[in-house]
Tab-separated table of C-alpha atoms and ligand atoms in Angstrom:
chain	number	residue	atom	x	y	z
A	1	UNK	CA	-12.847	-31.861	10.071
A	2	UNK	CA	-10.360	-29.101	10.776
A	3	UNK	CA	-9.892	-28.563	7.053
A	4	UNK	CA	-13.632	-28.215	6.498
A	5	UNK	CA	-13.705	-25.685	9.316
A	6	UNK	CA	-10.859	-23.772	7.802
A	7	UNK	CA	-12.508	-23.437	4.442
A	8	UNK	CA	-15.860	-22.463	5.835
A	9	UNK	CA	-14.151	-19.652	7.754
A	10	UNK	CA	-12.362	-18.661	4.567
A	11	UNK	CA	-8.637	-18.531	3.896
A	12	UNK	CA	-6.051	-16.613	1.884
A	13	UNK	CA	-5.687	-17.792	-1.686
A	14	UNK	CA	-2.013	-17.058	-2.118
A	15	UNK	CA	0.999	-16.177	-0.060
A	16	UNK	CA	1.274	-12.826	-1.819
A	17	UNK	CA	-2.388	-12.225	-1.032
A	18	UNK	CA	-1.741	-12.772	2.661
A	19	UNK	CA	1.410	-10.643	2.708
A	20	UNK	CA	-0.359	-7.759	0.985
A	21	UNK	CA	-3.399	-8.038	3.252
A	22	UNK	CA	-1.237	-8.022	6.381
A	23	UNK	CA	0.935	-5.246	4.949
A	24	UNK	CA	-2.283	-3.392	4.154
A	25	UNK	CA	-3.306	-3.689	7.770
A	26	UNK	CA	0.104	-2.428	8.828
A	27	UNK	CA	0.383	0.387	6.301
A	28	UNK	CA	-2.062	3.073	7.290
A	29	UNK	CA	-2.425	6.539	8.682
A	30	UNK	CA	0.272	5.524	11.144
A	31	UNK	CA	2.792	5.351	8.322
A	32	UNK	CA	1.772	8.220	6.112
A	33	UNK	CA	0.241	10.634	8.566
A	34	UNK	CA	2.132	10.037	11.791
A	35	UNK	CA	5.546	8.580	11.004
A	36	UNK	CA	6.957	11.482	8.922
A	37	UNK	CA	5.943	13.918	11.617
A	38	UNK	CA	7.485	11.927	14.441
A	39	UNK	CA	10.689	11.567	12.435
A	40	UNK	CA	10.931	15.242	11.538
A	41	UNK	CA	10.453	16.235	15.153
A	42	UNK	CA	12.827	13.676	16.591
A	43	UNK	CA	16.223	13.821	15.020
A	44	UNK	CA	15.475	12.639	11.481
A	45	UNK	CA	17.446	9.596	10.472
A	46	UNK	CA	18.484	8.901	14.068
A	47	UNK	CA	14.848	8.149	14.847
A	48	UNK	CA	14.488	6.041	11.710
A	49	UNK	CA	17.413	3.933	12.860
A	50	UNK	CA	15.869	3.324	16.271
A	51	UNK	CA	12.493	2.726	14.673
A	52	UNK	CA	13.744	-0.009	12.377
A	53	UNK	CA	15.488	-1.693	15.305
A	54	UNK	CA	12.183	-1.607	17.238
A	55	UNK	CA	10.302	-3.054	14.273
A	56	UNK	CA	12.614	-6.026	14.025
A	57	UNK	CA	13.487	-6.510	17.697
A	58	UNK	CA	9.999	-6.190	19.147
A	59	UNK	CA	7.503	-6.010	16.302
A	60	UNK	CA	8.749	-8.973	14.305
A	61	UNK	CA	8.780	-11.543	17.178
A	62	UNK	CA	5.357	-10.410	18.407
A	63	UNK	CA	3.909	-10.557	14.899
A	64	UNK	CA	5.139	-14.132	14.580
A	65	UNK	CA	3.642	-14.934	17.988
A	66	UNK	CA	0.240	-13.604	16.922
A	67	UNK	CA	0.255	-15.283	13.510
A	68	UNK	CA	1.251	-18.627	15.020
A	69	UNK	CA	-1.489	-18.509	17.659
A	70	UNK	CA	-3.956	-17.681	14.897
A	71	UNK	CA	-2.923	-20.414	12.499
A	72	UNK	CA	-2.703	-23.029	15.245
A	73	UNK	CA	-6.229	-22.384	16.522
A	74	UNK	CA	-7.922	-21.048	13.364
A	75	UNK	CA	-9.891	-18.755	15.592
A	76	UNK	CA	-10.578	-15.132	16.433
A	77	UNK	CA	-8.585	-13.749	19.410
A	78	UNK	CA	-11.102	-14.819	22.081
A	79	UNK	CA	-11.587	-18.293	20.598
A	80	UNK	CA	-7.841	-18.692	20.133
A	81	UNK	CA	-7.002	-18.201	23.804
A	82	UNK	CA	-9.909	-20.439	24.798
A	83	UNK	CA	-8.622	-23.158	22.492
A	84	UNK	CA	-5.086	-23.053	23.849
A	85	UNK	CA	-5.792	-23.231	27.555
A	86	UNK	CA	-8.403	-24.577	29.909
A	87	UNK	CA	-8.296	-21.473	32.018
A	88	UNK	CA	-11.045	-19.295	30.637
A	89	UNK	CA	-9.406	-16.190	32.105
A	90	UNK	CA	-6.965	-16.137	29.193
A	91	UNK	CA	-9.821	-15.434	26.834
A	92	UNK	CA	-9.872	-12.008	28.482
A	93	UNK	CA	-6.637	-11.179	26.620
A	94	UNK	CA	-8.527	-11.685	23.376
A	95	UNK	CA	-11.538	-9.791	24.658
A	96	UNK	CA	-9.335	-6.856	25.628
A	97	UNK	CA	-7.854	-6.922	22.115
A	98	UNK	CA	-11.286	-6.786	20.556
A	99	UNK	CA	-12.307	-3.863	22.767
A	100	UNK	CA	-9.130	-1.977	21.788
A	101	UNK	CA	-9.759	-2.709	18.116
A	102	UNK	CA	-13.343	-1.504	18.297
A	103	UNK	CA	-12.365	1.734	20.024
A	104	UNK	CA	-9.391	2.344	17.712
A	105	UNK	CA	-11.609	1.784	14.677
A	106	UNK	CA	-14.189	4.218	16.094
A	107	UNK	CA	-11.804	7.179	15.999
A	108	UNK	CA	-9.589	5.958	13.147
A	109	UNK	CA	-12.708	5.942	11.010
A	110	UNK	CA	-13.270	9.645	11.691
A	111	UNK	CA	-9.740	10.539	10.569
A	112	UNK	CA	-10.144	8.200	7.603
A	113	UNK	CA	-13.322	10.149	6.753
A	114	UNK	CA	-11.238	13.341	6.602
A	115	UNK	CA	-9.052	11.776	3.934
A	116	UNK	CA	-12.195	11.334	1.830
A	117	UNK	CA	-13.455	14.855	2.419
A	118	UNK	CA	-10.029	16.178	1.428
A	119	UNK	CA	-10.213	14.389	-1.916
A	120	UNK	CA	-13.283	16.536	-2.568
A	121	UNK	CA	-11.587	19.572	-1.060
A	122	UNK	CA	-8.708	19.277	-3.529
A	123	UNK	CA	-10.999	18.738	-6.508
A	124	UNK	CA	-13.324	21.629	-5.672
A	125	UNK	CA	-10.472	24.006	-4.864
A	126	UNK	CA	-8.613	23.282	-8.075
A	127	UNK	CA	-11.771	23.809	-10.089
A	128	UNK	CA	-12.316	27.184	-8.466
A	129	UNK	CA	-15.151	26.305	-6.063
A	130	UNK	CA	-13.458	27.810	-3.045
A	131	UNK	CA	-16.594	27.904	-0.886
A	132	UNK	CA	-17.166	24.192	-1.326
A	133	UNK	CA	-13.475	23.581	-0.699
A	134	UNK	CA	-13.619	25.498	2.571
A	135	UNK	CA	-16.633	23.392	3.567
A	136	UNK	CA	-14.792	20.134	2.899
A	137	UNK	CA	-11.695	21.370	4.713
A	138	UNK	CA	-13.497	22.062	7.970
A	139	UNK	CA	-12.382	19.276	10.289
A	140	UNK	CA	-14.371	20.598	13.200
A	141	UNK	CA	-17.739	20.475	11.487
A	142	UNK	CA	-19.678	17.612	13.103
A	143	UNK	CA	-22.346	16.740	10.513
A	144	UNK	CA	-19.785	16.663	7.730
A	145	UNK	CA	-17.390	14.525	9.779
A	146	UNK	CA	-20.284	12.193	10.510
A	147	UNK	CA	-21.212	11.942	6.853
A	148	UNK	CA	-17.695	11.011	5.782
A	149	UNK	CA	-17.373	8.567	8.693
A	150	UNK	CA	-20.505	6.849	7.435
A	151	UNK	CA	-19.116	6.700	3.895
A	152	UNK	CA	-15.806	5.305	5.064
A	153	UNK	CA	-17.404	2.688	7.284
A	154	UNK	CA	-19.614	1.775	4.324
A	155	UNK	CA	-16.542	1.116	2.194
A	156	UNK	CA	-14.930	-0.928	4.965
A	157	UNK	CA	-17.985	-3.049	5.656
A	158	UNK	CA	-18.632	-3.759	1.979
A	159	UNK	CA	-15.170	-5.303	1.704
A	160	UNK	CA	-15.528	-7.276	4.948
A	161	UNK	CA	-18.868	-8.686	3.765
A	162	UNK	CA	-17.030	-10.186	0.794
A	163	UNK	CA	-15.082	-12.480	3.124
A	164	UNK	CA	-11.387	-13.322	3.176
A	165	UNK	CA	-10.220	-14.171	-0.328
A	166	UNK	CA	-13.012	-12.408	-2.219
A	167	UNK	CA	-13.184	-9.390	0.066
A	168	UNK	CA	-10.040	-8.518	1.988
A	169	UNK	CA	-7.501	-10.275	-0.240
A	170	UNK	CA	-8.897	-8.933	-3.488
A	171	UNK	CA	-9.205	-5.384	-2.194
A	172	UNK	CA	-5.748	-5.202	-0.674
A	173	UNK	CA	-4.123	-6.913	-3.657
A	174	UNK	CA	-5.506	-4.142	-5.840
A	175	UNK	CA	-4.878	-1.225	-3.520
A	176	UNK	CA	-1.399	-1.947	-2.176
A	177	UNK	CA	0.450	-1.844	-5.522
A	178	UNK	CA	-1.447	1.340	-6.499
A	179	UNK	CA	-0.534	2.876	-3.165
A	180	UNK	CA	3.145	2.063	-3.647
A	181	UNK	CA	3.052	3.369	-7.221
A	182	UNK	CA	1.440	6.687	-6.230
A	183	UNK	CA	3.940	7.145	-3.436
A	184	UNK	CA	6.943	6.647	-5.717
A	185	UNK	CA	5.644	8.897	-8.506
A	186	UNK	CA	4.842	11.646	-5.998
A	187	UNK	CA	8.305	11.441	-4.444
A	188	UNK	CA	9.770	11.802	-7.933
A	189	UNK	CA	7.713	14.935	-8.506
A	190	UNK	CA	8.535	16.543	-5.157
A	191	UNK	CA	12.242	16.071	-5.808
A	192	UNK	CA	12.014	18.327	-8.851
A	193	UNK	CA	10.753	21.201	-6.666
A	194	UNK	CA	12.673	23.962	-4.917
A	195	UNK	CA	13.324	23.341	-1.255
A	196	UNK	CA	13.137	19.568	-1.438
A	197	UNK	CA	16.891	19.149	-0.912
A	198	UNK	CA	16.665	20.970	2.379
A	199	UNK	CA	13.834	18.637	3.386
A	200	UNK	CA	15.873	15.652	2.367
A	201	UNK	CA	18.715	16.830	4.561
A	202	UNK	CA	16.345	17.369	7.443
A	203	UNK	CA	15.051	13.826	6.968
A	204	UNK	CA	18.224	11.914	6.290
A	205	UNK	CA	20.962	13.616	8.277
A	206	UNK	CA	20.779	12.093	11.743
A	207	UNK	CA	20.799	14.290	14.812
A	208	UNK	CA	21.847	11.853	17.513
A	209	UNK	CA	21.643	14.522	20.214
A	210	UNK	CA	17.857	14.190	20.122
A	211	UNK	CA	17.930	10.523	21.089
A	212	UNK	CA	16.840	9.854	24.652
A	213	UNK	CA	14.864	7.207	26.509
A	214	UNK	CA	11.537	8.889	25.820
A	215	UNK	CA	12.225	8.879	22.116
A	216	UNK	CA	13.087	5.198	22.141
A	217	UNK	CA	9.752	4.437	23.822
A	218	UNK	CA	7.977	6.615	21.273
A	219	UNK	CA	9.624	4.573	18.521
A	220	UNK	CA	8.540	1.312	20.148
A	221	UNK	CA	4.957	2.504	20.500
A	222	UNK	CA	4.903	3.714	16.919
A	223	UNK	CA	6.292	0.371	15.684
A	224	UNK	CA	3.627	-1.503	17.607
A	225	UNK	CA	0.750	0.538	16.238
A	226	UNK	CA	2.147	0.613	12.748
A	227	UNK	CA	2.538	-3.155	12.634
A	228	UNK	CA	-1.053	-3.630	13.895
A	229	UNK	CA	0.071	-5.580	16.945
A	230	UNK	CA	-1.292	-6.123	20.436
A	231	UNK	CA	-5.005	-6.580	19.728
A	232	UNK	CA	-5.163	-9.830	17.829
A	233	UNK	CA	-5.449	-8.437	14.304
A	234	UNK	CA	-2.554	-10.698	13.361
A	235	UNK	CA	-4.076	-13.622	15.283
A	236	UNK	CA	-7.137	-13.178	13.095
A	237	UNK	CA	-5.178	-12.797	9.849
A	238	UNK	CA	-3.030	-15.772	10.893
A	239	UNK	CA	-6.158	-17.867	11.372
A	240	UNK	CA	-6.751	-17.732	7.606
A	241	UNK	CA	-3.211	-18.900	6.757
A	242	UNK	CA	-2.695	-22.387	5.404
A	243	UNK	CA	-0.137	-24.822	6.747
A	244	UNK	CA	2.150	-24.484	3.763
A	245	UNK	CA	3.132	-20.926	4.622
A	246	UNK	CA	6.390	-20.160	6.314
A	247	UNK	CA	5.243	-17.847	9.102
A	248	UNK	CA	8.547	-16.132	9.995
A	249	UNK	CA	9.293	-15.519	6.331
A	250	UNK	CA	5.845	-14.054	5.655
A	251	UNK	CA	6.102	-11.885	8.782
A	252	UNK	CA	9.474	-10.559	7.675
A	253	UNK	CA	7.982	-9.398	4.365
A	254	UNK	CA	5.157	-7.654	6.198
A	255	UNK	CA	7.543	-5.833	8.543
A	256	UNK	CA	9.787	-4.830	5.645
A	257	UNK	CA	6.866	-3.610	3.569
A	258	UNK	CA	5.522	-1.582	6.459
A	259	UNK	CA	8.888	-0.017	7.149
A	260	UNK	CA	9.462	0.711	3.478
A	261	UNK	CA	6.162	2.555	3.155
A	262	UNK	CA	6.794	4.567	6.321
A	263	UNK	CA	10.256	5.468	5.016
A	264	UNK	CA	8.879	6.438	1.603
A	265	UNK	CA	6.103	8.486	3.187
A	266	UNK	CA	8.784	10.452	5.022
A	267	UNK	CA	10.680	10.845	1.778
A	268	UNK	CA	7.567	12.413	0.288
A	269	UNK	CA	6.197	14.486	3.125
A	270	UNK	CA	9.268	16.026	4.713
A	271	UNK	CA	10.702	17.344	1.425
A	272	UNK	CA	7.153	18.482	0.528
A	273	UNK	CA	7.076	20.470	3.757
A	274	UNK	CA	10.240	22.279	2.829
A	275	UNK	CA	8.914	22.891	-0.666
A	276	UNK	CA	5.962	24.499	1.093
A	277	UNK	CA	8.375	26.615	3.097
A	278	UNK	CA	10.079	27.693	-0.127
A	279	UNK	CA	6.616	28.834	-1.250
A	280	UNK	CA	6.384	31.015	1.837
A	281	UNK	CA	4.165	28.692	3.869
A	282	UNK	CA	4.903	28.535	7.572
A	283	UNK	CA	5.890	25.037	8.666
A	284	UNK	CA	7.240	25.699	12.143
A	285	UNK	CA	5.179	26.555	15.185
A	286	UNK	CA	6.995	27.473	18.380
A	287	UNK	CA	10.250	26.052	17.113
A	288	UNK	CA	8.964	22.635	16.123
A	289	UNK	CA	7.209	21.409	13.022
A	290	UNK	CA	3.450	21.836	12.909
A	291	UNK	CA	1.466	19.036	14.510
A	292	UNK	CA	0.490	16.040	12.429
A	293	UNK	CA	-3.123	17.148	11.919
A	294	UNK	CA	-1.915	20.554	10.763
A	295	UNK	CA	0.764	18.993	8.611
A	296	UNK	CA	-1.348	16.748	6.446
A	297	UNK	CA	-4.625	18.642	6.524
A	298	UNK	CA	-3.326	22.237	6.408
A	299	UNK	CA	0.259	22.627	5.236
A	300	UNK	CA	0.076	20.119	2.398
A	301	UNK	CA	-3.240	21.415	0.977
A	302	UNK	CA	-1.812	24.953	1.135
A	303	UNK	CA	1.188	23.685	-0.796
A	304	UNK	CA	-1.032	21.993	-3.388
A	305	UNK	CA	-3.045	25.183	-3.788
A	306	UNK	CA	0.084	27.211	-4.429
A	307	UNK	CA	0.819	25.084	-7.491
A	308	UNK	CA	-0.841	25.566	-10.848
A	309	UNK	CA	-4.483	24.400	-11.130
A	310	UNK	CA	-3.750	21.193	-12.969
A	311	UNK	CA	-0.807	20.173	-10.827
A	312	UNK	CA	-2.837	20.976	-7.758
A	313	UNK	CA	-5.793	18.969	-9.011
A	314	UNK	CA	-3.779	15.891	-9.881
A	315	UNK	CA	-1.242	16.034	-7.088
A	316	UNK	CA	-3.591	17.034	-4.277
A	317	UNK	CA	-6.334	14.638	-5.219
A	318	UNK	CA	-3.939	11.735	-5.710
A	319	UNK	CA	-2.305	12.399	-2.362
A	320	UNK	CA	-5.600	12.109	-0.508
A	321	UNK	CA	-6.586	9.052	-2.544
A	322	UNK	CA	-3.306	7.518	-1.396
A	323	UNK	CA	-4.114	8.372	2.188
A	324	UNK	CA	-7.645	6.972	2.005
A	325	UNK	CA	-6.477	3.713	0.470
A	326	UNK	CA	-3.875	3.317	3.203
A	327	UNK	CA	-6.570	3.971	5.797
A	328	UNK	CA	-9.033	1.591	4.165
A	329	UNK	CA	-6.691	-1.402	4.136
A	330	UNK	CA	-6.238	-0.735	7.881
A	331	UNK	CA	-9.890	-0.218	8.831
A	332	UNK	CA	-10.591	-3.535	7.123
A	333	UNK	CA	-8.285	-5.332	9.534
A	334	UNK	CA	-9.716	-3.503	12.522
A	335	UNK	CA	-13.273	-4.492	11.599
A	336	UNK	CA	-12.395	-8.075	10.682
A	337	UNK	CA	-11.363	-8.857	14.270
A	338	UNK	CA	-14.752	-8.334	15.976
A	339	UNK	CA	-16.521	-9.760	12.936
A	340	UNK	CA	-14.500	-12.982	13.102
A	341	UNK	CA	-15.325	-13.141	16.803
A	342	UNK	CA	-19.055	-12.871	16.128
A	343	UNK	CA	-18.838	-15.533	13.408
A	344	UNK	CA	-16.748	-18.035	15.390
A	345	UNK	CA	-18.143	-17.596	18.866
A	346	UNK	CA	-21.767	-16.711	18.191
A	347	UNK	CA	-22.400	-18.379	14.866
A	348	UNK	CA	-23.649	-15.153	13.272
A	349	UNK	CA	-23.350	-15.200	9.457
A	350	UNK	CA	-20.572	-12.956	8.107
A	351	UNK	CA	-22.728	-10.379	6.343
A	352	UNK	CA	-25.046	-9.887	9.278
A	353	UNK	CA	-22.134	-9.779	11.743
A	354	UNK	CA	-20.300	-7.216	9.610
A	355	UNK	CA	-23.335	-4.941	9.299
A	356	UNK	CA	-24.274	-5.137	12.970
A	357	UNK	CA	-20.783	-4.529	14.302
A	358	UNK	CA	-19.926	-1.811	11.795
A	359	UNK	CA	-23.226	-0.120	12.673
A	360	UNK	CA	-22.427	-0.238	16.369
A	361	UNK	CA	-18.929	1.169	15.891
A	362	UNK	CA	-20.324	3.831	13.585
A	363	UNK	CA	-22.500	5.126	16.420
A	364	UNK	CA	-19.337	5.796	18.445
A	365	UNK	CA	-17.654	7.316	15.354
A	366	UNK	CA	-20.556	9.699	14.860
A	367	UNK	CA	-20.374	10.734	18.466
A	368	UNK	CA	-16.630	11.439	18.037
A	369	UNK	CA	-17.392	13.349	14.817
A	370	UNK	CA	-19.129	16.020	16.853
A	371	UNK	CA	-16.335	16.324	19.411
A	372	UNK	CA	-12.992	15.442	17.880
A	373	UNK	CA	-11.114	16.027	21.132
A	374	UNK	CA	-12.112	12.414	21.839
A	375	UNK	CA	-9.627	11.245	19.206
A	376	UNK	CA	-6.655	12.161	21.382
A	377	UNK	CA	-8.247	10.759	24.519
A	378	UNK	CA	-9.144	7.419	22.940
A	379	UNK	CA	-5.767	7.170	21.212
A	380	UNK	CA	-3.888	7.637	24.452
A	381	UNK	CA	-5.957	4.970	26.199
A	382	UNK	CA	-6.397	2.320	23.526
A	383	UNK	CA	-3.330	2.785	21.306
A	384	UNK	CA	-0.724	3.950	23.702
A	385	UNK	CA	-1.712	1.871	26.732
A	386	UNK	CA	-4.094	-0.771	25.366
A	387	UNK	CA	-1.927	-2.203	22.602
A	388	UNK	CA	1.288	-2.601	24.634
A	389	UNK	CA	-0.779	-4.227	27.398
A	390	UNK	CA	-2.267	-6.661	24.889
A	391	UNK	CA	1.137	-7.360	23.341
A	392	UNK	CA	2.693	-7.942	26.736
A	393	UNK	CA	-0.021	-10.426	27.717
A	394	UNK	CA	0.246	-12.231	24.361
A	395	UNK	CA	4.012	-12.706	24.866
A	396	UNK	CA	3.593	-13.872	28.453
A	397	UNK	CA	0.815	-16.263	27.483
A	398	UNK	CA	2.789	-17.738	24.629
A	399	UNK	CA	6.079	-17.850	26.519
A	400	UNK	CA	4.855	-19.270	29.823
A	401	UNK	CA	1.520	-21.018	29.239
A	402	UNK	CA	1.207	-22.251	25.709
A	403	UNK	CA	5.052	-22.469	25.541
A	404	UNK	CA	7.362	-21.508	22.732
A	405	UNK	CA	8.110	-25.190	21.952
A	406	UNK	CA	4.487	-25.675	20.935
A	407	UNK	CA	4.552	-22.533	18.852
A	408	UNK	CA	7.712	-23.729	17.090
A	409	UNK	CA	5.989	-27.035	16.412
A	410	UNK	CA	3.233	-25.106	14.652
A	411	UNK	CA	5.789	-23.083	12.719
A	412	UNK	CA	7.445	-26.305	11.540
A	413	UNK	CA	4.612	-26.606	9.054
A	414	UNK	CA	5.891	-24.416	6.299
A	415	UNK	CA	9.342	-24.058	7.891
A	416	UNK	CA	10.622	-27.610	8.353
A	417	UNK	CA	13.899	-26.754	9.983
A	418	UNK	CA	12.721	-24.016	12.298
A	419	UNK	CA	13.796	-25.622	15.590
A	420	UNK	CA	17.408	-25.952	14.541
A	421	UNK	CA	17.649	-22.620	12.812
A	422	UNK	CA	19.248	-19.522	14.253
A	423	UNK	CA	15.800	-17.952	14.249
A	424	UNK	CA	14.328	-20.895	16.175
A	425	UNK	CA	16.938	-20.501	18.902
A	426	UNK	CA	16.558	-16.761	19.212
A	427	UNK	CA	12.812	-16.245	18.901
A	428	UNK	CA	11.864	-17.948	22.217
A	429	UNK	CA	14.294	-15.707	24.095
A	430	UNK	CA	12.657	-12.659	22.576
A	431	UNK	CA	9.116	-13.793	23.326
A	432	UNK	CA	9.900	-14.870	26.878
A	433	UNK	CA	12.257	-12.171	28.057
A	434	UNK	CA	13.229	-9.318	25.760
A	435	UNK	CA	9.820	-8.367	24.352
A	436	UNK	CA	7.893	-8.562	27.641
A	437	UNK	CA	10.467	-6.384	29.387
A	438	UNK	CA	10.622	-3.748	26.651
A	439	UNK	CA	6.893	-3.735	25.945
A	440	UNK	CA	6.264	-3.632	29.705
A	441	UNK	CA	8.358	-0.471	29.974
A	442	UNK	CA	6.449	1.131	27.083
A	443	UNK	CA	3.190	0.180	28.784
A	444	UNK	CA	4.129	1.721	32.140
A	445	UNK	CA	5.467	4.841	30.451
A	446	UNK	CA	2.209	5.295	28.552
A	447	UNK	CA	0.181	4.612	31.691
A	448	UNK	CA	2.149	7.247	33.564
A	449	UNK	CA	1.540	9.761	30.786
A	450	UNK	CA	-2.156	9.074	30.955
A	451	UNK	CA	-2.382	10.276	34.547
B	501	LIG	N1	-1.350	-0.204	11.455
B	501	LIG	C1	-2.321	0.756	11.058
B	501	LIG	C2	-1.638	2.095	10.806
B	501	LIG	O1	-0.464	2.178	10.807
B	501	LIG	C3	-3.457	0.866	12.049
B	501	LIG	C4	-4.045	-0.439	12.408
B	501	LIG	C5	-4.761	-1.269	11.639
B	501	LIG	C6	-3.904	-1.084	13.657
B	501	LIG	N2	-5.073	-2.410	12.314
B	501	LIG	C7	-4.570	-2.328	13.533
B	501	LIG	C8	-3.268	-0.734	14.821
B	501	LIG	C9	-4.587	-3.214	14.603
B	501	LIG	C10	-3.293	-1.636	15.875
B	501	LIG	C11	-3.923	-2.859	15.765
B	501	LIG	O2	-2.289	3.079	10.595
């Protein structure tokens, strides 16, 4: 019976398919848009070092926790908590996750829309249509933001309607290798340009004097968002995993992939910034690097425009295609969570659920399109506070109610020897003590900043 259920909900065809889908969820605007900026502003390689520690110390155990809950129950976040305990209150953890996901998708979709409009901006500019280019570059123009939000949500929903293996898996399996390829070729090109060495130094020479407690919390928060944790996205993706998969191994590939792309994005963008500086473009404002919106949507286009027409056309357009693909593999995961909830808990067919929910979220996106100051407000509530809260509750639930022994029993399928392994001894300590304490601190910090 369980097997029939599993197939009717859909499942990943291959292990690689799952890893790329989960890595696609992880790799997004957080990696390419935000990470390089945070690094450049916070001591370069020193931050990277702390970031990778956060990914493996906090992100990795929590990702395993989410995937295991998902595979065990084969349910969306709400259904998963309902299935694992009699106390219906726990389902609220899942519900909170879904709310966070919906709100994150609402504003993420607007930024994702910008990446589309900038593809057109680069094409029109390079071809000499500067008026059209200026139109596409205007991030504050409501109707245009709304239009691109609609287009982006359309792309997301069309993939989600295709289901797990035919929709998400196929799309991410195509896009992730292209994304990686584009990134590497672009890095190669930037390195041939004047000024890139200075950027490389800025990126890779650590400045340990910038490390302080606040920075460590920033790294933890960034790791959490980048790995798509705290709202049940990985519970949902885990629910489509078959019992042959080794969960900790698969999770380690996802974390590595996500880190690698963030690192490579920094290797592209920070040297590119200094190439821009060599072209006379201002990259510092009040002593620190320009903000992340300004960086990707102003400094880089200005740099592209200062190159020859053809280079600008190819390089600029490809860069924004890269960014939109990264965003798309992430919006897919954000939309899949509420859709899986509607399918499992309310019996709504996938296509109908996808259209209805995407339509509802789009209404919020359109509202945000006309007043983009909401992006910062929603991000500080739902990313910065909401995700750590969700992650904290997931750890506490797994550690103290469902129990790590039961989770390890689930992991045994696909990883026979897990209980006696070094990992199997260490993981429960992380889920029960280390992660809740550290994530708890991040949560309270973010809450304090909110008020
Ligand atoms: N991880 C993505 C990024 O780095 C964003 C994202 C997708 C996300 N799905 C998520 C964040 C679920 C939190 C939870 O851009």
